[in-house]
Amino acid sequence: MTDQSMARSARGVYGISVASELSGIGPQTLRLYERRGLLTPSRTDGGTRRYSDEDLERLKRITELVDQGVNLVGIAQILDLEAKNSQLVSDYAALELLNADLKAKRKPAARRRAGPGKQRKGLGS
């Protein structure tokens, strides 16, 4: 995804009527989801709701859960856990990169400490 398309996916561009049409969810239900904290569309300076592509994706997930018989409180918990899990996966990947970087830096430092011609214990002898 390009920077421009990522920015667009997070930016609210659709009014409630368009979001309703695109998602197949009525405007009153969209307002209910917002009141229940399932969705937080951005707002214009005048207070008009603006739904983003990310909001529409979230609505798809909410619809899937509703179709499976999950109530709104359960949906809120599931969405929260999914967001936390996604953050943990991202944090873990970042830690893996940092760990690999530290390991790469540690090897040359260990060689310098051992000095020329010296072998570290357990290597080669």
Coordinates of C-alpha atoms in Angstrom, one line a residue, residues 69-125:
G69 CA -24.9 -14.0 16.9
V70 CA -22.5 -12.0 19.0
N71 CA -24.1 -9.2 20.9
L72 CA -22.7 -5.6 20.8
V73 CA -20.9 -5.9 24.2
G74 CA -19.2 -9.1 22.9
I75 CA -18.3 -7.4 19.7
A76 CA -16.7 -4.5 21.5
Q77 CA -14.6 -7.0 23.5
I78 CA -13.6 -9.0 20.4
L79 CA -12.6 -5.9 18.5
D80 CA -10.5 -4.7 21.5
L81 CA -8.8 -8.0 21.8
E82 CA -8.1 -8.2 18.1
A83 CA -6.6 -4.7 18.2
K84 CA -4.4 -5.6 21.2
N85 CA -3.3 -8.8 19.5
S86 CA -2.4 -6.9 16.3
Q87 CA -0.4 -4.4 18.4
L88 CA 1.4 -7.3 20.1
V89 CA 2.3 -8.9 16.8
S90 CA 3.7 -5.6 15.6
D91 CA 5.6 -5.1 18.8
Y92 CA 7.0 -8.6 18.7
A93 CA 8.2 -8.1 15.1
A94 CA 10.0 -4.8 16.1
L95 CA 11.6 -6.6 19.1
E96 CA 12.8 -9.4 16.8
L97 CA 14.5 -6.8 14.5
L98 CA 16.1 -5.1 17.5
N99 CA 17.3 -8.4 18.9
A100 CA 18.8 -9.4 15.5
D101 CA 20.5 -6.0 15.4
L102 CA 22.0 -6.4 18.9
K103 CA 23.2 -9.9 18.0
A104 CA 24.9 -8.6 14.9
K105 CA 26.6 -5.8 16.9
R106 CA 27.7 -8.2 19.7
K107 CA 29.7 -10.5 17.4
P108 CA 32.3 -7.9 16.3
A109 CA 32.6 -6.5 19.8
A110 CA 33.3 -10.0 21.1
R111 CA 36.0 -10.5 18.4
R112 CA 37.6 -7.2 19.4
R113 CA 37.7 -8.1 23.0
A114 CA 39.3 -11.5 22.2
G115 CA 42.1 -9.7 20.4
P116 CA 44.1 -10.9 17.4
G117 CA 45.3 -14.5 17.4
K118 CA 43.2 -15.4 20.5
Q119 CA 40.3 -17.8 20.2
R120 CA 37.3 -17.7 22.3
K121 CA 36.8 -20.7 24.6
G122 CA 34.9 -23.5 22.9
L123 CA 35.7 -22.3 19.3
G124 CA 38.0 -24.4 17.3
S125 CA 40.0 -26.1 20.1

